[in-house]
Coordinates of C-alpha atoms in Angstrom, one line a residue:
X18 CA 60.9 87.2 150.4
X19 CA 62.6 85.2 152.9
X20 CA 65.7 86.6 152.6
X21 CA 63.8 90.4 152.7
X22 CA 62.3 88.8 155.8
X23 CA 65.8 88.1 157.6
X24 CA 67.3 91.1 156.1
X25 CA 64.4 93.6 158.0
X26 CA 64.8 91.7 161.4
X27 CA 68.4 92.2 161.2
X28 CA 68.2 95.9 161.0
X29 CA 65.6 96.0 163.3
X30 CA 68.0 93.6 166.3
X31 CA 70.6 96.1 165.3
X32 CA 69.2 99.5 166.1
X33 CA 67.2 98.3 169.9
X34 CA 71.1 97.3 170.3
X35 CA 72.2 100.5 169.8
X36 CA 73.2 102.9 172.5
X37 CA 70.6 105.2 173.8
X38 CA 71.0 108.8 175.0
X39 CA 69.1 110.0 178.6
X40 CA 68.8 112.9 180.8
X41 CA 69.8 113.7 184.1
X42 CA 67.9 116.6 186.0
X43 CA 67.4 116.9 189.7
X44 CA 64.6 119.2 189.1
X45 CA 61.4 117.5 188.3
X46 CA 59.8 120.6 186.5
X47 CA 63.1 120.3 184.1
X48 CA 61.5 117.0 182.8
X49 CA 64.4 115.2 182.3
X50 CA 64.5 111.4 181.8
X51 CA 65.6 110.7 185.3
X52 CA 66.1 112.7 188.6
X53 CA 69.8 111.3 189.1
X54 CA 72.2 109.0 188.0
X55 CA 71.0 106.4 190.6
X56 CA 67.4 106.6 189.4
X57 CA 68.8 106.2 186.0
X58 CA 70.7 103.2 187.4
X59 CA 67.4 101.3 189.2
X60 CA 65.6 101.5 185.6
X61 CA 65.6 98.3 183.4
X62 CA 65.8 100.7 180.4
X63 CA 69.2 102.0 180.4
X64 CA 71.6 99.4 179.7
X65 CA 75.3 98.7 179.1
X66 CA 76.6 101.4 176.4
X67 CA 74.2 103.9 177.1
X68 CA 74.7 107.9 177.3
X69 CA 73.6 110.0 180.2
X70 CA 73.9 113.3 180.3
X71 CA 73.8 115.9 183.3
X72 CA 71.8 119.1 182.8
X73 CA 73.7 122.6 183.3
X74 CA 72.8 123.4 186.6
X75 CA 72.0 119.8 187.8
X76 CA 73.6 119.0 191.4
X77 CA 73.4 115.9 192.8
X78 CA 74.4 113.9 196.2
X79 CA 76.5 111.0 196.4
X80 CA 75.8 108.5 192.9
X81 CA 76.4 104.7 192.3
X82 CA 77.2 103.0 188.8
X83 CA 76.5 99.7 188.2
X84 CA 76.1 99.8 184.5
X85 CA 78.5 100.3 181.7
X86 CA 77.4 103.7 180.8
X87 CA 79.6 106.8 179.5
X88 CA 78.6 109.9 182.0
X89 CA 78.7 113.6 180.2
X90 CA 78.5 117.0 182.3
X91 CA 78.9 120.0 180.6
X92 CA 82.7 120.5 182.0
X93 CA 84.2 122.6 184.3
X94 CA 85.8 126.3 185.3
X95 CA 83.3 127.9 182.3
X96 CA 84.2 131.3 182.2
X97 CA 80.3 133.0 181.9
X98 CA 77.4 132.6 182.9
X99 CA 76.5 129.1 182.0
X100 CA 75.9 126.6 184.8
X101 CA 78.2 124.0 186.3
X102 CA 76.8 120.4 187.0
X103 CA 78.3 118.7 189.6
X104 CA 78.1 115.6 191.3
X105 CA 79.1 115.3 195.1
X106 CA 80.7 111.7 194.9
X107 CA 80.6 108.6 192.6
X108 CA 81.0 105.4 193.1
X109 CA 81.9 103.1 189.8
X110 CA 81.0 99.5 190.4
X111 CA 80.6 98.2 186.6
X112 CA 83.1 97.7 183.9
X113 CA 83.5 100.0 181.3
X114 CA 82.3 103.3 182.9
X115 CA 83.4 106.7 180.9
X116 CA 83.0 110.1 182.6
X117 CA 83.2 113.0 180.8
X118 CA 83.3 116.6 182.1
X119 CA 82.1 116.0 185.2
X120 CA 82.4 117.9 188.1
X121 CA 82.8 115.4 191.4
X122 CA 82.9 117.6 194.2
X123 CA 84.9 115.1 197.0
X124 CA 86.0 111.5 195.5
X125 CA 85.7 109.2 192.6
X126 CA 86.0 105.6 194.1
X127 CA 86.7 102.8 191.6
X128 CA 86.0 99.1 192.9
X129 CA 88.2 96.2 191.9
X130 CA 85.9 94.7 189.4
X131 CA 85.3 98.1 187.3
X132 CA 87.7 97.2 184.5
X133 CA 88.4 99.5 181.9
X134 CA 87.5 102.8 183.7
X135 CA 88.4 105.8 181.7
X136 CA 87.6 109.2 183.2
X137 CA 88.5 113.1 181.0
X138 CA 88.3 116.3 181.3
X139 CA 86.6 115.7 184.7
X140 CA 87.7 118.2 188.1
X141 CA 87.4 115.7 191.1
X142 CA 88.2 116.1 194.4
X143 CA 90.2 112.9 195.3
X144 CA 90.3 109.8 193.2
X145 CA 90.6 106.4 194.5
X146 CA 90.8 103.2 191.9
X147 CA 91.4 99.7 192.6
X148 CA 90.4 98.4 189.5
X149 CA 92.7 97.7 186.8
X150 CA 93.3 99.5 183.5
X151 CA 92.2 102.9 184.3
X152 CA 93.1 105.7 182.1
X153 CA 92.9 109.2 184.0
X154 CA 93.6 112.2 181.3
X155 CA 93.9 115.5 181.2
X156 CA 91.7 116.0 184.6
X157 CA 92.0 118.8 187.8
X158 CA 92.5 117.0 191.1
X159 CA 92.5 118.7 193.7
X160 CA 93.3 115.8 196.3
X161 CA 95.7 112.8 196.4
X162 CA 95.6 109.5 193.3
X163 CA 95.4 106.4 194.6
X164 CA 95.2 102.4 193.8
X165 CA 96.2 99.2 194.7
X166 CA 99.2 98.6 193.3
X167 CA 97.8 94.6 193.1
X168 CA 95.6 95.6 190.3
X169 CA 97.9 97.1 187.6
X170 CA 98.1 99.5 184.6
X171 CA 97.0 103.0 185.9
X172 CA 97.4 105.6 183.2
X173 CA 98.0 109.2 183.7
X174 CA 97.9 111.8 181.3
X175 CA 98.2 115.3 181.3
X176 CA 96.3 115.7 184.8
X177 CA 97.0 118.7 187.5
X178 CA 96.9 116.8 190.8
X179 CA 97.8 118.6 193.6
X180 CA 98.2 116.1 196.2
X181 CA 100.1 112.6 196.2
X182 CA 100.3 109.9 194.1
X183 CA 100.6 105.9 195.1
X184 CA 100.0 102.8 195.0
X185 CA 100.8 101.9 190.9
X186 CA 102.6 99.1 189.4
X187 CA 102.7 98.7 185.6
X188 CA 101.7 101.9 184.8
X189 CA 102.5 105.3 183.6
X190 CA 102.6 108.6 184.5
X191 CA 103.0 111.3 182.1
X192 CA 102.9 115.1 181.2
X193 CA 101.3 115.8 184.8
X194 CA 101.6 118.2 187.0
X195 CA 101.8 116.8 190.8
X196 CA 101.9 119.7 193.0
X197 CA 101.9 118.8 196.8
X198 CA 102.6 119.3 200.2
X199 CA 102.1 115.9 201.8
X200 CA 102.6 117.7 205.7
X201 CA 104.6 115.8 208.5
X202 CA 103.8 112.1 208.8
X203 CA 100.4 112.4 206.6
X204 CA 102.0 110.6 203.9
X205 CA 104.9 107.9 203.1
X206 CA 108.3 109.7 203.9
X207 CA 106.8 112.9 203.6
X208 CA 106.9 112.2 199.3
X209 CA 104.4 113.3 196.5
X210 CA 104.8 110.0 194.7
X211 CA 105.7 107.0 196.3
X212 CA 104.9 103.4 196.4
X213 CA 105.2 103.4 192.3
X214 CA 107.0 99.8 190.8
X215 CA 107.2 99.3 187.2
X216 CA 105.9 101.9 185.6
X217 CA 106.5 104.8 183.3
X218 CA 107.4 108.4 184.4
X219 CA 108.2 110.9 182.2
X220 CA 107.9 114.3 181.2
X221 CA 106.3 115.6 184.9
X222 CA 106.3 118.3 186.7
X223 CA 106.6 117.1 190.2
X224 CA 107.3 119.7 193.5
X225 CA 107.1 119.3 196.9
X226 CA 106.3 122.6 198.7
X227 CA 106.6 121.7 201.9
X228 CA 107.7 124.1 204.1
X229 CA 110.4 122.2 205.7
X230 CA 113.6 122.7 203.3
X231 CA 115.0 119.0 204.5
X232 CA 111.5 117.7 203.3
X233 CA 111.3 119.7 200.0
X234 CA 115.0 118.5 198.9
X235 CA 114.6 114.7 200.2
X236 CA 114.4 112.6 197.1
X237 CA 110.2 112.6 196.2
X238 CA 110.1 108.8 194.9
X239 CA 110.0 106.2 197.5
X240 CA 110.6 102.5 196.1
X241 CA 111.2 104.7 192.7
X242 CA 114.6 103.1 191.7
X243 CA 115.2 101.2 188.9
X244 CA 115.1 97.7 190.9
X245 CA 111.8 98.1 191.3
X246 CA 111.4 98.4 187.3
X247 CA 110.9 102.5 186.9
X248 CA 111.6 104.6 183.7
X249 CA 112.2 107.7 185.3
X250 CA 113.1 110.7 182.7
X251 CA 112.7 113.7 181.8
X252 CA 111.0 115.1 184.9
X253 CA 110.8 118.6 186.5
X254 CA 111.9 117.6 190.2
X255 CA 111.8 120.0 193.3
X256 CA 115.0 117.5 194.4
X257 CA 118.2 119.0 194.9
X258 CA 121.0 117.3 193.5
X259 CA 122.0 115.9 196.7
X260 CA 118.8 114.1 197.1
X261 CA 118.3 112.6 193.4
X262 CA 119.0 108.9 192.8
X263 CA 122.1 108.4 191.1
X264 CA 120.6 106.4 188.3
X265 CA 117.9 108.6 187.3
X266 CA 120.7 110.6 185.1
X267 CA 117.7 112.2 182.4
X268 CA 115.5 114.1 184.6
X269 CA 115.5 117.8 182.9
X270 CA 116.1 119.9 186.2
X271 CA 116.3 119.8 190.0
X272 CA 115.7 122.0 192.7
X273 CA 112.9 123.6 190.8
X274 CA 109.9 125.5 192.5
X275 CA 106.4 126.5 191.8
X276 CA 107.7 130.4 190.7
X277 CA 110.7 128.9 188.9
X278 CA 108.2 126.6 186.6
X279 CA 104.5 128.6 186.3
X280 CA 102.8 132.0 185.7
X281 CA 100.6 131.6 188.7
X282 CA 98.1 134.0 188.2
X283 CA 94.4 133.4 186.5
X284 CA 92.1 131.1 187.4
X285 CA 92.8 128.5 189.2
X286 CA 93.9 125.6 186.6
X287 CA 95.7 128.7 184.2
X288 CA 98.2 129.0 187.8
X289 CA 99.9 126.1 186.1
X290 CA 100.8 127.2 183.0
X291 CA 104.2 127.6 182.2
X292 CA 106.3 130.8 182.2
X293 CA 108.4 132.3 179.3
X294 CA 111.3 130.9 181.0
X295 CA 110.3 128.4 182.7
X296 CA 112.8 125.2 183.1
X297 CA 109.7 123.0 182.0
X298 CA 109.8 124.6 178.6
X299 CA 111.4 121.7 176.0
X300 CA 112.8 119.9 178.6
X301 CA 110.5 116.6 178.3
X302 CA 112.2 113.6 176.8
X303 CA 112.8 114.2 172.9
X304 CA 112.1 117.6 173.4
X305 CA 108.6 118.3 174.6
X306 CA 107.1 120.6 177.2
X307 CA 107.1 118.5 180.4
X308 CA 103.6 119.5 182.3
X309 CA 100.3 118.9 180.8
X310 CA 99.8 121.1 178.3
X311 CA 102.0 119.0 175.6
X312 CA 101.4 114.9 175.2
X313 CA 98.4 113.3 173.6
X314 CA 96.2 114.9 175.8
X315 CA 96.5 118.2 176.0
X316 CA 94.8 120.1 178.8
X317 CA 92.4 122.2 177.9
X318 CA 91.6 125.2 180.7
X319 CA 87.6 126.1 180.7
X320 CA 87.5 122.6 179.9
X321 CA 84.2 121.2 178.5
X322 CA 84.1 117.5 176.8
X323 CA 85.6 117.0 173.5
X324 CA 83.3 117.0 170.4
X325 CA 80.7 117.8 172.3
X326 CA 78.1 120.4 170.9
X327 CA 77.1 122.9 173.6
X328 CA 74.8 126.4 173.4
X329 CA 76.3 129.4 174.5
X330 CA 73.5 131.8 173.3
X331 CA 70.3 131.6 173.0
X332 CA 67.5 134.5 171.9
X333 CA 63.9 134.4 172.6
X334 CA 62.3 137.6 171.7
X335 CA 58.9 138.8 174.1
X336 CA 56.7 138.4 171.7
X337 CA 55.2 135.7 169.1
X338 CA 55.5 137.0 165.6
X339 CA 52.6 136.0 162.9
X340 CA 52.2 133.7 166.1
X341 CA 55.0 131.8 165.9
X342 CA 58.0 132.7 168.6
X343 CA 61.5 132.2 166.6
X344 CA 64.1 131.0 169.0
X345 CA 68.2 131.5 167.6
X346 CA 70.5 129.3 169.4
X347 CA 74.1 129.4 168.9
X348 CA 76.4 126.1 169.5
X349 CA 79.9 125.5 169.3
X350 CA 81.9 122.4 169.7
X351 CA 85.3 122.3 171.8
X352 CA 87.2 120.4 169.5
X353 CA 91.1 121.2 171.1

């Protein structure tokens, strides 16, 4: 019996330890489990480990995180009718925060302490992250990367950031595409990636489109040579050959531009997909696509979180029958 007895409690300490799932609505007559993510934030029931999810449809000013908690929207660039949460600006101040398909209008700011930050399949507008660890994938930025390069170890997958990159030591960046024009004297040496020391950079698509041809063709990695500890390879470079570093032999191509590399047309993430003969195509280190369409995270364009179940029909006839109302509801799950 007492064994019985320890055996219960065990299962019992177990599942209150287990993560619990919440909803975010600002509309009160949605009935959600919480008007934002703040108000989820303030309330002594949602802990480290928990789930919130935003409602289709739910919009919300500027948020604060100061719990481990893993953030879902419902994604991004939905081609029907369905509704878009979104999120004006976040601030992550806790360790171990996950968004997921989340629309953040302006910025993402990551403090110093936020350890192990991973945000996917999220559009933001600019993201700025001083805490170390951070794994960015397979996300649509439409503003400039940052960190401090004193906290290490930025990772960046398969993201289409079209404005500049900086600030990274130990890190990597690979199978994005960083399309920018940094302007005149907006930005270090007028570069779309600079200030980058001992990291990883491979398989890119990287292009200046400044206006100014001297600009476009100036080398677009300041402090990028191989004394300060860069792997540099297999890139797509808007560089001419006269304006490439010497030891950076294995980049695929130079000189390229945005209607040598992409399709341009569609929506507004399918712009950078790449063209039948585009220069991009198998010329990533080993062999791969460079851009972020091949990798280990692929992007995905209509992009909704992975594995996640959502409804894209649902039928509710007029009228009860033998007084019941039936209600059909069709889900799939984007598993690519």
């Amino acid at each position: 019996m007492k064994k019985l007895f320890i055996f219960a409690a065990a299962v019992l300490f177990s599942g209150a330890m287990q993560a619990r799932n919440w909803r975010i609505n600002n509309l009160p007559e949605a009935k959600a489990d919480f008007l934002s993510i703040n108000a989820a934030m303030a309330s002594a029931d949602v802990v480290d480990g928990d789930i919130l999810y935003l409602d289709p449809g739910c919009h919300l000013p500027h948020q604060t995180i100061t719990k481990g908690v893993t953030i879902i929207g419902n994604g991004f660039n939905l081609r029907s009718n369905e509704m878009e949460s979104s999120v004006v600006s976040i601030s992550v101040d806790s360790k171990n925060v996950v968004l997921r398909g989340v629309h953040i209008n302006e910025e993402c700011s990551v403090s110093s302490s936020s350890t192990g930050f991973v945000i996917e399949r999220c559009k933001v507008g600019r993201l700025k992250c001083k805490g170390p660890f951070a794994h960015i994938a397979s996300c649509y930025i439409t503003g400039s990367v940052w960190t401090d390069s004193a906290f290490p170890s930025l990772r960046l997958y398969n993201n289409i950031i079209l404005g500049t990159v900086s600030g990274i030591s130990y890190g990597i960046i690979k199978n994005n595409v960083i399309v920018c024009d940094p302007g005149s004297g907006n930005y270090a040496n007028y570069r779309c990636v600079y200030d980058v020391s001992n990291s990883t950079i491979i398989d890119n698509i990287i292009l200046n489109t400044n206006v100014s041809e001297v600009y476009r063709q100036q080398t677009i990695y300041f402090n990028n040579d191989y004394s300060s500890g860069n792997d540099i390879k297999g890139n797509i470079l808007s560089n001419d050959a006269d304006h490439v570093y010497a030891d950076h032999p294995s980049n695929s191509y130079i000189g390229a531009t945005v209607a040598d590399v992409f399709v341009n047309e569609g929506m507004y993430d399918e712009l950078y997909r790449l063209k039948e003969d585009s220069p991009a195509k198998g010329a990533g280190y080993g062999g791969n696509d460079c851009g972020p369409f091949a990798g280990m995270y692929p992007y995905v364009m209509s992009c909704r979180p992975k594995n996640i179940p959502y409804i894209y029909e649902a039928i509710v006839p007029n009228r009860p029958t033998d007084n019941k109302i039936t209600v059909t509801v069709k889900a799939k799950n984007q598993d690519e």
